[in-house]
Coordinates of C-alpha atoms and ligand atoms in Angstrom, one line a residue:
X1 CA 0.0 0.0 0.0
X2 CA 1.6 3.6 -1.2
X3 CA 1.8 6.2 1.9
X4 CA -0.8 8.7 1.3
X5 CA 0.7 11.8 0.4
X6 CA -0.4 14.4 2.7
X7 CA 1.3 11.9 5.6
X8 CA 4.8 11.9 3.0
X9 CA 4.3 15.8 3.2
X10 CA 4.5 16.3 6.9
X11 CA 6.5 14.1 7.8
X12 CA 9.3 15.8 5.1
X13 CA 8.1 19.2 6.2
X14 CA 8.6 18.1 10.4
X15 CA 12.3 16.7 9.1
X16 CA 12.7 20.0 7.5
X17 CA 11.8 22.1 9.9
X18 CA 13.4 20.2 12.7
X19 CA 16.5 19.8 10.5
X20 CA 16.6 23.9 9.7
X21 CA 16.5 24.1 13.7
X22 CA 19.4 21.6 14.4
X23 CA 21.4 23.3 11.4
X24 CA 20.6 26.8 13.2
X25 CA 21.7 25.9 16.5
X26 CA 24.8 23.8 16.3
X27 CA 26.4 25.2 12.8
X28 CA 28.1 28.4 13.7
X29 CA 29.3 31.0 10.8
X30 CA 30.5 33.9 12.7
X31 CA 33.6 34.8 14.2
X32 CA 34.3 34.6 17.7
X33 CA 32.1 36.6 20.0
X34 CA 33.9 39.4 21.9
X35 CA 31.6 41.7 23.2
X36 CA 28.5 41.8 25.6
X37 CA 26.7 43.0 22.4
X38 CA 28.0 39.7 20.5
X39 CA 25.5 36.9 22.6
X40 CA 22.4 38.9 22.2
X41 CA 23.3 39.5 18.3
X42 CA 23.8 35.9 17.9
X43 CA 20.6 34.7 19.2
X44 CA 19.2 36.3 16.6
X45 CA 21.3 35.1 13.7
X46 CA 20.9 31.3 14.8
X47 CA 17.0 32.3 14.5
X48 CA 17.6 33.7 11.0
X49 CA 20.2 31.3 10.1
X50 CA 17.4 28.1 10.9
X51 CA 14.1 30.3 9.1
X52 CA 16.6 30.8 6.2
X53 CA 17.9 27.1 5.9
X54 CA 14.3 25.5 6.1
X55 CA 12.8 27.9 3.1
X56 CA 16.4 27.7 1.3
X57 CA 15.8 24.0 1.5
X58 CA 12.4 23.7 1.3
X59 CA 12.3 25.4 -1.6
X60 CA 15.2 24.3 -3.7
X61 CA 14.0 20.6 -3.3
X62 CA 10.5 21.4 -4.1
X63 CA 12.0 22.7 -7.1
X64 CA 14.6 19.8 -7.9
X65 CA 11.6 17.6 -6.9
X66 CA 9.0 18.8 -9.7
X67 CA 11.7 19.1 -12.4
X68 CA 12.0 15.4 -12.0
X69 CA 8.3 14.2 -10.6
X70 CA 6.7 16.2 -13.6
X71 CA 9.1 16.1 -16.5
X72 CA 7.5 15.5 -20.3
X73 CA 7.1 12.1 -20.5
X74 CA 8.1 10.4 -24.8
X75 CA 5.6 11.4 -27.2
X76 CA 3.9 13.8 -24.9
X77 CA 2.6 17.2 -26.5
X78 CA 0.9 20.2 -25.9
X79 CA 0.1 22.2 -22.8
X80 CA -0.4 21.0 -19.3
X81 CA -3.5 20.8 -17.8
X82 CA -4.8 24.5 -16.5
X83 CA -4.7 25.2 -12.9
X84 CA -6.8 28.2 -11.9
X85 CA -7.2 29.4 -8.4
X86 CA -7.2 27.5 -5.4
X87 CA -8.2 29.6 -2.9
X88 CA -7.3 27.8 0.4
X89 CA -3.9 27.7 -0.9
X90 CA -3.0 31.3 -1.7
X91 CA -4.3 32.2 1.6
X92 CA -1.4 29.7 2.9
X93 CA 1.4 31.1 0.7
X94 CA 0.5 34.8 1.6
X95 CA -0.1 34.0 5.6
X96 CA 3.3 32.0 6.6
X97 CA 5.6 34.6 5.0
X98 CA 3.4 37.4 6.8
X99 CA 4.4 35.8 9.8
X100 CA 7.6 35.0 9.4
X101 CA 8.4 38.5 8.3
X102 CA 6.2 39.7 11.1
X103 CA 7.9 37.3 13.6
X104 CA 11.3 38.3 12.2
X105 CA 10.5 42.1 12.5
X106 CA 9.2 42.1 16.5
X107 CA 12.3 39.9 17.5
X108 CA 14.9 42.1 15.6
X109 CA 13.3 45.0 17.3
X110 CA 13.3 43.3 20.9
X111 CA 17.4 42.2 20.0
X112 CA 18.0 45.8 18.6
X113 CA 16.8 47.6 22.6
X114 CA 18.5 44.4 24.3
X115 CA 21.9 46.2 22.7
X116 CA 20.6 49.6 23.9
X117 CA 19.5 51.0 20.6
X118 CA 16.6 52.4 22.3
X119 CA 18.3 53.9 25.0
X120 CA 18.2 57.4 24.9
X121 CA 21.2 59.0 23.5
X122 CA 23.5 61.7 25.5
X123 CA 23.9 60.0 28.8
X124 CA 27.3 57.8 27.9
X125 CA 30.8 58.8 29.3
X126 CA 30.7 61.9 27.2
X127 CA 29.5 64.3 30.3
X128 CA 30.9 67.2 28.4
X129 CA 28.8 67.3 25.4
X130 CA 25.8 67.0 27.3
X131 CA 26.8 70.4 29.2
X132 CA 26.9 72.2 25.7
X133 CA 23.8 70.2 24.5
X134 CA 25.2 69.1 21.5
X135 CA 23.1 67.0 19.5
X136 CA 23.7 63.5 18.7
X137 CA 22.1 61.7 16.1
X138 CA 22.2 58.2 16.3
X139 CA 24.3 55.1 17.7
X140 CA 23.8 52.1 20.6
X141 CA 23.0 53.5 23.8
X142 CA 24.5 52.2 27.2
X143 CA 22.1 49.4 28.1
X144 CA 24.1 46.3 26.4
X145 CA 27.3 48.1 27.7
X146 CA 25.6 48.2 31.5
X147 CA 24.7 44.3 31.1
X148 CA 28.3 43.9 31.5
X149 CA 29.4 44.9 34.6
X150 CA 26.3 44.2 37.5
X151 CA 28.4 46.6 39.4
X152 CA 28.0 49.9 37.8
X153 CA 30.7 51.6 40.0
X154 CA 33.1 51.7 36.8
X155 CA 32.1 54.7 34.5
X156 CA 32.2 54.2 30.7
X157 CA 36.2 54.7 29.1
X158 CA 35.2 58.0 26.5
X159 CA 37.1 57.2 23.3
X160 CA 36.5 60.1 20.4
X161 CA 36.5 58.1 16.6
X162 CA 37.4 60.5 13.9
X163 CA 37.1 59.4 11.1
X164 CA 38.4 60.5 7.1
X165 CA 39.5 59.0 4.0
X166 CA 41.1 57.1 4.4
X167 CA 41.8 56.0 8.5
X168 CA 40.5 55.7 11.6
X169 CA 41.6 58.0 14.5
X170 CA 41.2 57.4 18.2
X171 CA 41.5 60.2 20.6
X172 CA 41.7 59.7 24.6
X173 CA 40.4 62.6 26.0
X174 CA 41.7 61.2 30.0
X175 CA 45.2 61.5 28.5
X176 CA 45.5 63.4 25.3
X177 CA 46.1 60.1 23.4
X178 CA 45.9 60.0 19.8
X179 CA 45.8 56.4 18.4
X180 CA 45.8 55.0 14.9
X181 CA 45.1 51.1 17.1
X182 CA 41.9 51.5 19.4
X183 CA 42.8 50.3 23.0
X184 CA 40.3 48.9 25.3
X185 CA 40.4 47.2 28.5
X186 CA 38.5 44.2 28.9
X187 CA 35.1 43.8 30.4
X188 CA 34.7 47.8 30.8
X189 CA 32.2 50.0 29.3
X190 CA 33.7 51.7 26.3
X191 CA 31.8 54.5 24.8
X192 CA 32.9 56.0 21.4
X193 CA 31.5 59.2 20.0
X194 CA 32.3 59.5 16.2
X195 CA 32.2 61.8 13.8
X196 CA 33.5 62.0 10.4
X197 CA 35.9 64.8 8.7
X198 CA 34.8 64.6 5.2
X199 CA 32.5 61.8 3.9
X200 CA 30.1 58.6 5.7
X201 CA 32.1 56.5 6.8
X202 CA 30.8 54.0 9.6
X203 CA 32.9 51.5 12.5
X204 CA 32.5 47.5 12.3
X205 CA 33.4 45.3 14.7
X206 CA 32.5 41.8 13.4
X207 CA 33.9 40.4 16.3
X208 CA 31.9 42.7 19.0
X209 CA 28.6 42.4 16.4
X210 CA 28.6 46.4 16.5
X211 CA 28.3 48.6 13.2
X212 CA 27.6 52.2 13.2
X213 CA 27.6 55.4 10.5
X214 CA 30.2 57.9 11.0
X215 CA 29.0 61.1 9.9
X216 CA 30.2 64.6 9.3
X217 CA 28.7 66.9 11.5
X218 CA 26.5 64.7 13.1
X219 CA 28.3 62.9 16.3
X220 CA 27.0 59.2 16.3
X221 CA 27.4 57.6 19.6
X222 CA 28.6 53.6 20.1
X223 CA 28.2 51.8 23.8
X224 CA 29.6 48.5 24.2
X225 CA 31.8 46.7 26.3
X226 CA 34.2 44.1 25.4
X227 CA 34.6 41.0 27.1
X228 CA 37.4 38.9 25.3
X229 CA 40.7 40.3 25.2
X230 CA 42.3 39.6 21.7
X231 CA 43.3 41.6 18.0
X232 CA 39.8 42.1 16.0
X233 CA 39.6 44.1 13.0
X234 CA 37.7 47.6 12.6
X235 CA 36.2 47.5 9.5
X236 CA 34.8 51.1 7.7
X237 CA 31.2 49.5 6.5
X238 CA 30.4 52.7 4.4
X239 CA 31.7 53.0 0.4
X240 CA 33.5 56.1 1.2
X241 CA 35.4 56.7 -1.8
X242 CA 38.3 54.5 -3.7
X243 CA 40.2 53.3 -0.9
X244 CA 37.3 52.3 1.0
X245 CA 38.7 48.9 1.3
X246 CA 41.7 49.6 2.4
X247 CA 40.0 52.0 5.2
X248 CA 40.7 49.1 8.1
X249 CA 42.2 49.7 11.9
X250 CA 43.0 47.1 14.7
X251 CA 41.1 47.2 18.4
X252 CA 43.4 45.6 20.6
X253 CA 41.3 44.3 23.8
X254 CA 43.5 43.7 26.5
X255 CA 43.4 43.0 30.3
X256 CA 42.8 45.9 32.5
X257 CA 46.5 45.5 33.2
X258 CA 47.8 45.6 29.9
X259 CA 45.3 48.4 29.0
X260 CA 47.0 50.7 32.4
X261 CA 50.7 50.1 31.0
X262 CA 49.6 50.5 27.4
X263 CA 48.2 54.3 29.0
X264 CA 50.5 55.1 31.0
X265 CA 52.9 54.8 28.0
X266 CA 51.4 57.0 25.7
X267 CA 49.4 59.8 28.0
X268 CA 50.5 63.0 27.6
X269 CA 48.1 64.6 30.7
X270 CA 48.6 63.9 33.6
X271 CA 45.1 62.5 34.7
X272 CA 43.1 63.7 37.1
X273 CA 41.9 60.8 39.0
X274 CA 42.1 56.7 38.3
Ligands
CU301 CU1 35.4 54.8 5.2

């Protein structure tokens, strides 16, 4: 006796599905996770990654599948037989992808204020800027940054980014630094304000899961902390003109240690207090 069909279909669609689930969780594509921001990022991506492999799937062999199932058989002509509407059916195709995209949307929102993108700008390490009520215009807020350390006693480490064709620049305002390698200690909240000198350019982490525009005359703010100490690339995300590719720095996260001698080293104030 055949198997019915619709029992074939479900069972291939539970494989599927459970099979798009296993692929999400245990295959892992992305580099090493080095920032508070980096877990909550990921969560998402292994969602994405599973919804992406069952349709990707799904699809292809329901493709591959009717290209062999219903190819012209010797000595057959003429058209196929017409299909015309089939109501129950179009209401199907149109509803799943609604609520995948639906699902998809909601849970990147909820993963985007988990990283403090909703967190209300001005209130990072950058105390001056709030005194002269400069405006900023965009970036990750201090709430994924604050997840960090339970024990808020340790204030955010203000970096300045500058950014121009065809470099990043990193400015320590505690010390009078000026960088061309960002330094961070490890498992401190860093908080960069950035603004461009000519173009858009815009910092990525892949490591820390971060990316944000750099713009000219618009400071963009970034909150993060990171948690593994180690070499990771800065990466300018933004075409920015003919070298864009080339436009690449280094953020060297190092124990808290490393990060005092590294300071020490190349201060040129005297600072105030620790
Ligand atoms: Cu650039």
């Amino acid at each position: 006796m055949p198997i019915p069909s619709a029992i074939l279909t479900l069972v291939l669609g539970m494989i599927l599905v459970l099979g798009g689930l296993w692929i999400g969780q245990n295959i892992n594509l992305l580099p090493v996770d080095a920032s508070v921001n980096a877990p909550i990022y990921d969560e998402l991506f292994r969602v994405l990654f599973s919804i992406g492999t069952i349709l990707f799937v799904g699809i292809v062999g329901l493709v591959v599948f009717s290209l062999v199932r219903f190819r012209r058989k010797a000595g057959q002509i003429g058209d196929g037989i017409a299909l015309e509407g089939n109501l129950p059916l179009e209401i199907f195709w149109t509803a799943v992808p609604a609520i995948v995209v639906l699902f998809v949307g909601l849970f990147s929102y909820d993963i985007y204020e988990r990283m403090g993108g909703m967190v209300p700008l001005g209130h990072g390490g950058h105390g001056e800027s709030q005194a002269t009520e400069e405006r900023v215009w965009g970036g990750i807020g201090t709430a994924g940054a604050m997840q960090a350390s339970s024990e808020m006693t340790v204030s955010p480490l203000p970096v300045e980014v500058t950014a121009m064709q065809f470099a990043f620049l990193f400015h320590y305002p505690d010390g009078d630094i000026i960088s061309g390698e960002l330094h961070v200690p490890s498992g401190r909240p860093i908080s960069l304000k950035m603004e461009a000198k000519d173009v858009i350019h815009a910092f990525w982490v892949p490591e820390f899961r971060l990316k944000q525009d750099i713009i000219p005359g618009q400071p963009t703010l970034l909150n993060f902390t990171p948690t593994r100490p180690g070499r990771y690339p800065v990466v300018c995300a933004e075409l920015c003109g003919p070298y864009h590719g080339g436009m690449r720095s280094t953020v060297v996260v190092e124990s808290a240690d490393d990060y005092d001698a590294w300071f020490q080293a190349n201060r040129k104030l005297p600072v105030s207090e620790a």
